[in-house]
């Protein structure tokens, strides 16, 4: 099924004890969603300064950039190094899928702008509307034009890179998804997340006083039993990353 392809996760976050125990870290969460039989997957902990060298880059068919607690508009050493890597991957026409922070840093590396979201935190289940042009891109997948996804961010893409195209939006965020050529795509939401991961993150944000107790309680109360459209997102992400669109 996978045809012996190789992929790498560029891990931009520190694993919490909960995610380590339950899923084997965020790398495990992405493997659950994206990996198929016959493929090889590796991880580079870029937030800890672990990057692939040129020889390693050549071995991979595609890369996935994860979420992060850091700001994509920041200038930490590893973030600047990641931007350089993404520019190199673009020049090599490698497939890149950016998720949340990954979506934002990909935008920045390609010449766009990111920053704090004007509307503040966006946490919980959101409805994402695929643009008319994306209907053509994803037509073979036979997925709905409106999809639910888990969001957890306070930054956003403010200005797209030249030649990039918005392919999805929501009421709160103008650029929920973008594509750049046929080899790079960003998704602001978290197609890999489940309800339990989101609840865990809400608790972590509360502990770090990044959100108030009342807001955390309100978020949990409003979550309900509705799950995101995980099957559709899995189909979309794997088909893009593996060149099946």
Coordinates of N, CA and C in Angstrom, one line a residue:
X1 N 0.8 -1.2 0.0 CA 0.0 0.0 0.0 C 0.8 1.3 0.0
X2 N 1.9 1.3 0.9 CA 2.7 2.5 1.0 C 3.7 2.6 -0.1
X3 N 4.0 1.5 -0.7 CA 5.0 1.5 -1.8 C 6.4 1.8 -1.3
X4 N 6.7 1.5 -0.1 CA 8.1 1.7 0.5 C 8.5 3.1 0.6
X5 N 7.6 4.1 0.7 CA 7.9 5.5 0.8 C 8.4 5.8 2.3
X6 N 9.2 6.9 2.4 CA 9.7 7.3 3.7 C 9.2 8.7 4.0
X7 N 8.8 8.9 5.3 CA 8.3 10.2 5.7 C 8.9 10.5 7.1
X8 N 8.9 11.8 7.4 CA 9.5 12.2 8.7 C 8.6 13.2 9.3
X9 N 8.4 13.1 10.6 CA 7.7 14.1 11.4 C 8.7 15.1 12.0
X10 N 8.5 16.4 11.8 CA 9.3 17.4 12.4 C 8.6 17.9 13.6
X11 N 9.0 17.3 14.8 CA 8.3 17.5 16.0 C 8.7 18.9 16.7
X12 N 7.7 19.7 16.8 CA 8.0 21.1 17.3 C 7.5 21.3 18.7
X13 N 7.1 20.3 19.4 CA 6.6 20.4 20.7 C 7.2 19.4 21.7
X14 N 7.2 19.7 22.9 CA 7.6 18.7 24.0 C 6.5 17.8 24.3
X15 N 6.7 16.5 24.3 CA 5.6 15.6 24.7 C 5.2 15.7 26.2
X16 N 3.9 15.8 26.4 CA 3.5 15.8 27.8 C 3.5 14.3 28.3
X17 N 3.5 14.1 29.6 CA 3.5 12.8 30.2 C 2.2 12.0 29.7
X18 N 1.1 12.7 29.7 CA -0.2 12.1 29.3 C -0.1 11.6 27.8
X19 N 0.4 12.4 26.9 CA 0.4 12.0 25.5 C 1.5 10.9 25.3
X20 N 2.6 11.0 26.1 CA 3.6 9.9 26.0 C 3.0 8.6 26.4
X21 N 2.3 8.6 27.6 CA 1.7 7.4 28.1 C 0.6 6.8 27.2
X22 N -0.2 7.6 26.7 CA -1.4 7.2 26.0 C -1.1 6.9 24.5
X23 N -0.2 7.7 23.9 CA 0.0 7.5 22.5 C 1.4 7.3 22.0
X24 N 2.3 7.3 23.0 CA 3.7 7.2 22.6 C 4.3 8.5 22.1
X25 N 3.7 9.6 22.6 CA 4.1 11.0 22.2 C 3.3 11.5 21.0
X26 N 3.5 12.7 20.6 CA 2.8 13.3 19.5 C 3.2 12.6 18.2
X27 N 4.4 12.1 18.1 CA 4.9 11.3 17.0 C 3.9 10.1 16.8
X28 N 3.6 9.5 17.9 CA 2.6 8.4 17.8 C 1.2 8.8 17.4
X29 N 0.8 10.0 17.8 CA -0.5 10.5 17.3 C -0.5 10.6 15.8
X30 N 0.5 11.2 15.3 CA 0.6 11.4 13.8 C 0.7 10.1 13.1
X31 N 1.5 9.1 13.6 CA 1.6 7.8 13.0 C 0.2 7.1 12.9
X32 N -0.5 7.3 14.0 CA -1.9 6.7 14.0 C -2.7 7.2 12.9
X33 N -2.6 8.5 12.5 CA -3.4 9.0 11.5 C -2.9 8.8 10.1
X34 N -1.5 8.9 9.9 CA -1.0 8.9 8.6 C -0.3 7.7 8.0
X35 N 0.3 6.9 8.9 CA 1.1 5.8 8.5 C 0.3 4.6 7.8
X36 N 0.9 4.1 6.8 CA 0.3 3.0 6.0 C 1.3 1.8 5.9
X37 N 0.8 0.7 5.6 CA 1.7 -0.5 5.4 C 2.8 -0.3 4.4
X38 N 4.0 -0.7 4.7 CA 5.1 -0.6 3.8 C 5.9 0.6 3.8
X39 N 5.4 1.6 4.7 CA 6.2 2.9 4.8 C 7.1 2.9 5.9
X40 N 8.1 3.8 5.9 CA 9.0 4.0 7.0 C 8.8 5.4 7.5
X41 N 8.7 5.6 8.8 CA 8.5 6.9 9.4 C 9.5 7.1 10.4
X42 N 10.1 8.3 10.4 CA 11.1 8.8 11.4 C 10.6 10.1 12.1
X43 N 11.3 10.5 13.1 CA 11.0 11.7 13.8 C 12.3 12.5 14.0
X44 N 12.2 13.8 13.8 CA 13.3 14.7 14.2 C 12.7 15.8 15.2
X45 N 13.3 15.8 16.4 CA 12.8 16.7 17.4 C 13.4 18.1 17.2
X46 N 12.9 18.8 16.2 CA 13.5 20.1 15.8 C 13.5 21.1 16.9
X47 N 12.5 21.1 17.8 CA 12.4 22.0 18.9 C 13.6 21.8 19.9
X48 N 14.2 20.7 19.8 CA 15.4 20.4 20.6 C 16.7 20.5 19.8
X49 N 16.6 21.1 18.6 CA 17.7 21.3 17.7 C 18.1 20.1 16.9
X50 N 17.3 19.1 16.8 CA 17.6 17.9 16.0 C 17.0 18.0 14.6
X51 N 17.8 18.2 13.6 CA 17.4 18.5 12.2 C 18.0 17.4 11.3
X52 N 17.3 17.1 10.2 CA 17.9 16.2 9.2 C 19.0 16.9 8.4
X53 N 20.1 16.2 8.1 CA 21.1 16.7 7.2 C 20.8 16.5 5.8
X54 N 21.6 17.0 4.9 CA 21.2 17.0 3.4 C 21.0 15.5 2.9
X55 N 21.9 14.6 3.4 CA 21.8 13.2 3.0 C 20.5 12.6 3.5
X56 N 20.1 12.9 4.7 CA 18.9 12.4 5.3 C 17.7 12.9 4.5
X57 N 17.7 14.2 4.2 CA 16.6 14.9 3.5 C 16.3 14.2 2.2
X58 N 17.4 13.8 1.5 CA 17.2 13.1 0.2 C 16.5 11.8 0.3
X59 N 16.5 11.2 1.5 CA 15.9 9.8 1.6 C 14.3 9.9 1.8
X60 N 13.8 11.1 2.1 CA 12.4 11.2 2.5 C 11.6 11.7 1.3
X61 N 10.3 11.2 1.2 CA 9.4 11.6 0.2 C 8.5 12.8 0.7
X62 N 8.4 12.9 2.0 CA 7.6 13.9 2.6 C 7.8 14.2 4.0
X63 N 7.4 15.3 4.5 CA 7.6 15.7 5.9 C 6.3 16.3 6.5
X64 N 6.1 16.1 7.8 CA 4.9 16.7 8.5 C 5.4 17.6 9.6
X65 N 5.0 18.8 9.7 CA 5.4 19.8 10.7 C 4.3 19.8 11.8
X66 N 4.6 19.6 13.0 CA 3.6 19.5 14.1 C 3.2 20.8 14.7
X67 N 2.3 20.8 15.6 CA 2.0 22.0 16.4 C 3.1 22.2 17.4
X68 N 2.9 23.4 18.2 CA 3.9 23.8 19.1 C 3.4 24.8 20.1
X69 N 4.0 24.9 21.3 CA 3.6 25.9 22.2 C 4.3 27.3 21.9
X70 N 5.3 27.2 21.0 CA 6.0 28.4 20.6 C 5.2 29.2 19.5
X71 N 5.6 30.4 19.3 CA 5.0 31.3 18.3 C 5.7 31.2 17.0
X72 N 5.0 31.0 15.9 CA 5.6 30.9 14.6 C 6.2 32.2 14.2
X73 N 5.8 33.3 14.8 CA 6.4 34.6 14.5 C 7.6 34.9 15.4
X74 N 8.0 34.0 16.2 CA 9.2 34.2 17.1 C 10.5 33.9 16.4
X75 N 11.6 34.2 17.0 CA 12.9 34.1 16.4 C 13.9 33.2 17.2
X76 N 13.3 32.2 17.9 CA 14.2 31.3 18.6 C 15.1 30.6 17.6
X77 N 16.3 30.2 18.0 CA 17.3 29.6 17.1 C 16.7 28.5 16.3
X78 N 16.0 27.6 17.0 CA 15.5 26.4 16.2 C 14.4 26.8 15.2
X79 N 13.6 27.8 15.5 CA 12.6 28.3 14.6 C 13.2 28.9 13.3
X80 N 14.3 29.6 13.5 CA 15.0 30.2 12.4 C 15.6 29.1 11.5
X81 N 16.1 28.1 12.2 CA 16.7 26.9 11.5 C 15.6 26.1 10.8
X82 N 14.5 26.0 11.4 CA 13.3 25.3 10.7 C 12.9 26.1 9.5
X83 N 12.9 27.4 9.5 CA 12.5 28.2 8.3 C 13.5 27.9 7.2
X84 N 14.8 27.9 7.5 CA 15.8 27.6 6.5 C 15.6 26.2 5.9
X85 N 15.3 25.2 6.8 CA 15.0 23.8 6.3 C 13.8 23.8 5.3
X86 N 12.7 24.5 5.7 CA 11.5 24.5 4.9 C 11.8 25.1 3.5
X87 N 12.6 26.2 3.5 CA 12.9 26.8 2.2 C 13.7 25.8 1.3
X88 N 14.6 25.0 2.0 CA 15.4 24.0 1.2 C 14.4 22.9 0.7
X89 N 13.5 22.5 1.5 CA 12.5 21.4 1.1 C 11.6 21.9 0.0
X90 N 11.3 23.2 0.0 CA 10.5 23.8 -1.1 C 11.3 23.7 -2.4
X91 N 12.6 24.1 -2.3 CA 13.4 24.1 -3.5 C 13.6 22.7 -4.1
X92 N 13.5 21.7 -3.2 CA 13.6 20.3 -3.6 C 12.3 19.6 -4.0
X93 N 11.2 20.5 -3.9 CA 9.8 20.0 -4.2 C 9.3 18.9 -3.4
X94 N 9.8 18.8 -2.1 CA 9.3 17.8 -1.2 C 7.9 18.0 -0.7
X95 N 7.2 17.0 -0.5 CA 5.8 17.1 0.0 C 5.9 17.6 1.5
X96 N 5.1 18.6 1.8 CA 5.1 19.1 3.2 C 3.7 19.3 3.7
X97 N 3.3 18.8 4.8 CA 2.1 19.0 5.5 C 2.3 19.7 6.8
X98 N 1.8 20.9 6.9 CA 2.0 21.7 8.2 C 0.7 21.8 9.0
X99 N 0.8 21.4 10.3 CA -0.4 21.4 11.1 C -0.3 22.5 12.2
X100 N -1.2 23.4 12.4 CA -1.3 24.4 13.4 C 0.0 25.3 13.4
X101 N 0.9 25.2 14.3 CA 2.1 25.9 14.3 C 2.8 25.6 12.9
X102 N 2.7 24.3 12.5 CA 3.4 23.9 11.2 C 2.8 24.6 10.0
X103 N 1.5 24.9 10.1 CA 0.8 25.6 9.0 C 1.3 27.1 9.0
X104 N 1.5 27.7 10.2 CA 1.9 29.0 10.3 C 3.4 29.2 9.9
X105 N 4.2 28.3 10.4 CA 5.7 28.4 10.1 C 6.0 28.2 8.6
X106 N 5.2 27.3 8.0 CA 5.3 27.0 6.6 C 4.9 28.3 5.8
X107 N 3.9 29.0 6.2 CA 3.5 30.2 5.6 C 4.6 31.3 5.7
X108 N 5.2 31.4 6.9 CA 6.3 32.4 7.1 C 7.5 32.0 6.3
X109 N 7.9 30.7 6.2 CA 9.0 30.3 5.4 C 8.9 30.6 3.9
X110 N 7.6 30.6 3.5 CA 7.4 30.8 2.0 C 7.2 32.3 1.7
X111 N 7.2 33.2 2.7 CA 7.1 34.6 2.5 C 5.9 35.3 3.0
X112 N 5.0 34.5 3.7 CA 3.8 35.1 4.3 C 4.0 35.7 5.7
X113 N 2.9 36.1 6.3 CA 3.0 36.7 7.7 C 2.1 36.0 8.6
X114 N 2.5 35.9 9.9 CA 1.7 35.3 10.9 C 1.7 36.2 12.1
X115 N 0.8 36.0 13.1 CA 0.8 36.8 14.3 C -0.4 36.4 15.2
X116 N -0.6 37.1 16.3 CA -1.7 36.8 17.2 C -3.0 37.0 16.4
X117 N -3.9 36.0 16.7 CA -5.2 36.1 16.0 C -6.0 37.3 16.6
X118 N -6.6 38.1 15.8 CA -7.4 39.2 16.2 C -8.5 38.8 17.1
X119 N -9.1 37.6 16.8 CA -10.3 37.2 17.6 C -9.9 36.4 18.9
X120 N -8.6 36.3 19.2 CA -8.1 35.6 20.4 C -8.1 34.1 20.2
X121 N -8.1 33.4 21.3 CA -8.0 31.9 21.3 C -9.1 31.3 20.5
X122 N -8.8 30.3 19.8 CA -9.8 29.4 19.2 C -9.6 28.0 19.6
X123 N -10.5 27.5 20.5 CA -10.3 26.2 21.2 C -11.6 25.5 21.1
X124 N -11.6 24.2 20.6 CA -12.8 23.4 20.5 C -13.1 23.0 19.1
X125 N -14.3 22.5 18.8 CA -14.7 22.0 17.5 C -15.1 23.1 16.6
X126 N -14.6 23.2 15.4 CA -14.9 24.3 14.5 C -15.4 23.7 13.2
X127 N -16.2 24.4 12.4 CA -16.7 24.0 11.1 C -15.8 24.7 10.1
X128 N -15.1 23.9 9.3 CA -14.2 24.4 8.2 C -14.9 24.3 6.9
X129 N -14.9 25.4 6.1 CA -15.6 25.4 4.8 C -14.5 25.3 3.7
X130 N -14.6 24.3 2.9 CA -13.6 24.2 1.8 C -14.0 25.1 0.7
X131 N -13.1 25.8 0.1 CA -13.3 26.8 -1.0 C -13.8 26.1 -2.2
X132 N -14.4 26.8 -3.2 CA -14.9 26.2 -4.4 C -13.7 25.6 -5.2
X133 N -12.5 26.2 -5.2 CA -11.4 25.7 -5.9 C -10.9 24.4 -5.3
X134 N -11.0 24.3 -4.0 CA -10.5 23.0 -3.3 C -11.4 21.9 -3.7
X135 N -12.7 22.1 -4.1 CA -13.6 21.0 -4.4 C -13.0 20.3 -5.6
X136 N -12.3 21.0 -6.5 CA -11.7 20.3 -7.6 C -10.5 19.5 -7.2
X137 N -9.7 20.1 -6.2 CA -8.5 19.4 -5.8 C -8.8 18.1 -5.1
X138 N -9.9 18.1 -4.2 CA -10.2 17.0 -3.4 C -11.4 16.2 -4.0
X139 N -11.8 16.5 -5.2 CA -13.0 15.8 -5.8 C -12.9 14.3 -5.8
X140 N -11.8 13.7 -6.0 CA -11.6 12.3 -6.0 C -11.9 11.6 -4.6
X141 N -11.8 12.4 -3.6 CA -11.9 11.9 -2.2 C -13.4 11.7 -1.8
X142 N -14.3 12.5 -2.5 CA -15.7 12.4 -2.1 C -16.0 12.7 -0.6
X143 N -15.4 13.8 -0.2 CA -15.7 14.3 1.2 C -16.6 15.5 1.2
X144 N -17.3 15.8 2.3 CA -18.1 16.9 2.4 C -17.4 18.2 2.2
X145 N -18.0 19.3 1.8 CA -17.4 20.6 1.7 C -17.3 21.4 3.0
X146 N -18.0 20.9 4.0 CA -17.8 21.4 5.4 C -17.4 20.3 6.3
X147 N -16.3 20.5 7.0 CA -15.8 19.5 7.9 C -15.5 20.0 9.3
X148 N -15.8 19.2 10.3 CA -15.5 19.6 11.7 C -14.1 19.2 12.0
X149 N -13.4 20.1 12.8 CA -12.0 19.8 13.2 C -11.8 20.4 14.6
X150 N -10.8 19.8 15.3 CA -10.5 20.4 16.6 C -9.5 21.5 16.4
X151 N -9.7 22.6 17.1 CA -8.8 23.8 17.0 C -8.2 24.0 18.4
X152 N -7.0 24.5 18.4 CA -6.4 25.0 19.7 C -5.2 25.9 19.3
X153 N -5.6 27.2 19.1 CA -4.5 28.1 18.7 C -4.9 29.6 19.1
X154 N -3.9 30.4 19.2 CA -4.2 31.9 19.4 C -3.4 32.7 18.4
X155 N -2.7 32.0 17.5 CA -2.0 32.7 16.4 C -2.7 32.3 15.1
X156 N -2.4 33.0 14.0 CA -3.0 32.7 12.7 C -2.1 33.2 11.6
X157 N -2.4 32.8 10.4 CA -1.8 33.3 9.2 C -2.5 34.6 8.9
X158 N -1.7 35.7 8.8 CA -2.3 37.0 8.5 C -2.2 37.4 7.0
X159 N -1.1 36.9 6.4 CA -0.9 37.2 5.0 C -0.3 36.0 4.3
X160 N -0.9 35.6 3.2 CA -0.4 34.4 2.5 C 0.8 34.7 1.8
X161 N 1.7 33.7 1.6 CA 2.8 33.8 0.7 C 2.4 34.1 -0.7
X162 N 3.2 34.8 -1.5 CA 2.9 34.9 -3.0 C 2.7 33.6 -3.6
X163 N 1.7 33.5 -4.5 CA 1.3 32.2 -5.2 C 0.6 31.2 -4.3
X164 N 0.4 31.5 -3.0 CA -0.3 30.5 -2.2 C -1.8 30.8 -2.4
X165 N -2.6 29.8 -2.1 CA -4.1 29.9 -2.3 C -4.8 29.4 -1.0
X166 N -5.8 30.2 -0.6 CA -6.7 29.8 0.5 C -7.6 28.7 0.0
X167 N -7.6 27.5 0.7 CA -8.5 26.5 0.3 C -9.5 26.1 1.3
X168 N -9.5 26.8 2.5 CA -10.6 26.6 3.5 C -10.5 27.7 4.5
X169 N -11.7 28.0 5.0 CA -11.9 29.1 6.0 C -12.9 28.7 7.0
X170 N -13.0 29.5 8.1 CA -14.0 29.3 9.1 C -14.5 30.7 9.6
X171 N -15.6 30.7 10.4 CA -16.1 32.0 10.9 C -15.1 32.8 11.6
X172 N -14.2 32.1 12.3 CA -13.2 32.8 13.2 C -11.8 33.0 12.5
X173 N -11.5 32.2 11.5 CA -10.2 32.2 10.9 C -10.3 32.2 9.4
X174 N -9.7 33.2 8.8 CA -9.8 33.4 7.3 C -9.0 32.4 6.5
X175 N -7.9 32.0 7.1 CA -7.0 31.0 6.4 C -6.9 29.7 7.3
X176 N -7.9 28.9 7.1 CA -7.9 27.6 7.8 C -7.0 26.6 7.1
X177 N -6.9 26.7 5.8 CA -6.0 25.8 5.0 C -5.5 26.6 3.8
X178 N -4.2 26.3 3.4 CA -3.7 26.9 2.2 C -2.9 25.9 1.5
X179 N -2.7 26.1 0.2 CA -1.8 25.2 -0.5 C -0.8 26.1 -1.3
X180 N 0.4 25.6 -1.6 CA 1.4 26.3 -2.3 C 2.0 25.3 -3.3
X181 N 1.7 25.6 -4.6 CA 2.0 24.6 -5.6 C 1.2 23.3 -5.3
X182 N 1.8 22.2 -5.8 CA 1.1 20.9 -5.5 C 1.8 20.1 -4.4
X183 N 2.8 20.8 -3.8 CA 3.7 20.0 -2.8 C 3.6 20.5 -1.4
X184 N 2.9 21.6 -1.1 CA 2.9 22.1 0.3 C 1.5 22.5 0.6
X185 N 1.1 22.1 1.8 CA -0.3 22.4 2.3 C -0.3 22.6 3.8
X186 N -1.0 23.6 4.3 CA -1.1 23.9 5.7 C -2.5 23.8 6.2
X187 N -2.7 23.3 7.4 CA -4.0 23.2 8.1 C -3.9 23.8 9.4
X188 N -4.7 24.8 9.7 CA -4.7 25.5 11.0 C -5.2 24.6 12.2
X189 N -6.2 23.8 11.9 CA -6.7 22.9 13.0 C -5.9 21.7 13.2
X190 N -6.4 20.8 14.0 CA -5.6 19.6 14.4 C -6.4 18.3 13.9
X191 N -6.2 17.9 12.7 CA -6.9 16.6 12.2 C -6.5 15.4 13.0
X192 N -5.3 15.5 13.7 CA -4.8 14.3 14.4 C -5.3 14.2 15.9
X193 N -6.0 15.3 16.3 CA -6.4 15.3 17.8 C -7.7 14.5 18.0
X194 N -7.8 14.1 19.2 CA -9.1 13.5 19.7 C -9.6 14.3 20.9
X195 N -10.8 14.0 21.3 CA -11.4 14.8 22.5 C -10.5 14.7 23.7
X196 N -9.9 13.6 24.0 CA -9.2 13.4 25.3 C -7.9 14.3 25.2
X197 N -7.3 14.4 24.0 CA -6.1 15.2 23.9 C -6.5 16.7 24.1
X198 N -7.6 17.1 23.5 CA -8.0 18.5 23.7 C -8.3 18.8 25.2
X199 N -9.0 17.9 25.9 CA -9.3 18.1 27.3 C -8.0 18.3 28.1
X200 N -7.0 17.4 27.8 CA -5.7 17.5 28.4 C -5.0 18.8 28.1
X201 N -5.1 19.3 26.9 CA -4.5 20.6 26.5 C -5.2 21.8 27.2
X202 N -6.5 21.7 27.4 CA -7.2 22.8 28.1 C -6.7 22.8 29.5
X203 N -6.6 21.7 30.2 CA -6.1 21.7 31.5 C -4.6 22.2 31.6
X204 N -3.8 21.9 30.6 CA -2.4 22.4 30.6 C -2.4 24.0 30.4
X205 N -3.3 24.4 29.5 CA -3.4 25.9 29.3 C -3.8 26.6 30.6
X206 N -4.8 26.0 31.3 CA -5.3 26.5 32.5 C -4.2 26.6 33.6
X207 N -3.4 25.5 33.7 CA -2.3 25.4 34.7 C -1.3 26.5 34.4
X208 N -1.0 26.8 33.1 CA 0.0 27.8 32.8 C -0.6 29.2 32.8
X209 N -1.9 29.3 33.2 CA -2.6 30.6 33.3 C -2.7 31.3 31.9
X210 N -2.6 30.5 30.8 CA -2.8 31.0 29.5 C -4.3 31.2 29.2
X211 N -5.1 30.5 29.8 CA -6.6 30.7 29.8 C -7.1 30.7 31.2
X212 N -8.3 31.4 31.4 CA -8.8 31.5 32.8 C -9.6 30.2 33.1
X213 N -9.8 30.0 34.4 CA -10.6 28.9 34.9 C -12.0 28.8 34.3
X214 N -12.6 30.0 34.3 CA -14.0 30.1 33.8 C -14.0 29.7 32.3
X215 N -13.0 30.2 31.5 CA -13.0 29.9 30.1 C -12.8 28.4 29.9
X216 N -11.9 27.8 30.7 CA -11.6 26.3 30.6 C -12.9 25.5 30.9
X217 N -13.6 25.9 31.9 CA -14.8 25.2 32.3 C -15.9 25.4 31.2
X218 N -16.0 26.5 30.6 CA -16.9 26.8 29.5 C -16.6 25.9 28.3
X219 N -15.3 25.8 28.0 CA -14.9 25.0 26.8 C -15.3 23.5 27.0
X220 N -15.0 23.0 28.2 CA -15.3 21.6 28.5 C -16.8 21.4 28.5
X221 N -17.6 22.3 29.0 CA -19.0 22.2 29.0 C -19.6 22.2 27.6
X222 N -19.0 22.9 26.7 CA -19.5 23.0 25.4 C -19.0 22.0 24.4
X223 N -18.1 21.1 24.9 CA -17.6 20.1 24.0 C -18.6 19.1 23.5
X224 N -19.5 18.7 24.4 CA -20.5 17.7 24.0 C -19.9 16.4 23.6
X225 N -20.6 15.6 22.8 CA -20.2 14.3 22.4 C -19.8 14.2 20.9
X226 N -19.9 15.4 20.2 CA -19.6 15.4 18.8 C -18.1 15.2 18.6
X227 N -17.8 14.3 17.7 CA -16.4 14.1 17.3 C -16.1 14.8 16.0
X228 N -14.8 15.1 15.8 CA -14.4 15.7 14.5 C -14.5 14.7 13.4
X229 N -14.5 15.2 12.1 CA -14.6 14.3 11.0 C -13.2 13.6 10.7
X230 N -12.8 12.8 11.6 CA -11.4 12.3 11.5 C -11.2 11.4 10.3
X231 N -12.2 10.6 9.9 CA -12.0 9.8 8.7 C -11.7 10.6 7.4
X232 N -12.5 11.7 7.3 CA -12.4 12.6 6.1 C -11.0 13.3 6.2
X233 N -10.6 13.7 7.3 CA -9.3 14.4 7.5 C -8.2 13.5 7.2
X234 N -8.3 12.2 7.7 CA -7.3 11.2 7.4 C -7.1 11.0 5.9
X235 N -8.2 10.9 5.2 CA -8.2 10.6 3.8 C -7.6 11.8 3.1
X236 N -8.0 13.0 3.5 CA -7.4 14.2 2.9 C -5.9 14.4 3.1
X237 N -5.5 14.2 4.3 CA -4.1 14.4 4.6 C -3.2 13.3 4.0
X238 N -3.6 12.0 4.1 CA -2.8 11.0 3.5 C -2.7 11.1 2.0
X239 N -3.9 11.5 1.4 CA -3.9 11.6 -0.1 C -3.0 12.7 -0.6
X240 N -3.0 13.8 0.1 CA -2.1 14.9 -0.2 C -0.6 14.5 -0.1
X241 N -0.3 14.0 1.1 CA 1.1 13.7 1.4 C 1.7 12.7 0.5
X242 N 0.8 11.8 0.1 CA 1.3 10.6 -0.7 C 1.0 10.7 -2.2
X243 N 0.6 11.9 -2.6 CA 0.5 12.2 -4.1 C -0.6 11.5 -4.7
X244 N -1.8 11.3 -4.0 CA -2.9 10.5 -4.5 C -4.1 11.4 -5.0
X245 N -3.9 12.7 -5.0 CA -5.0 13.6 -5.4 C -5.0 13.7 -6.9

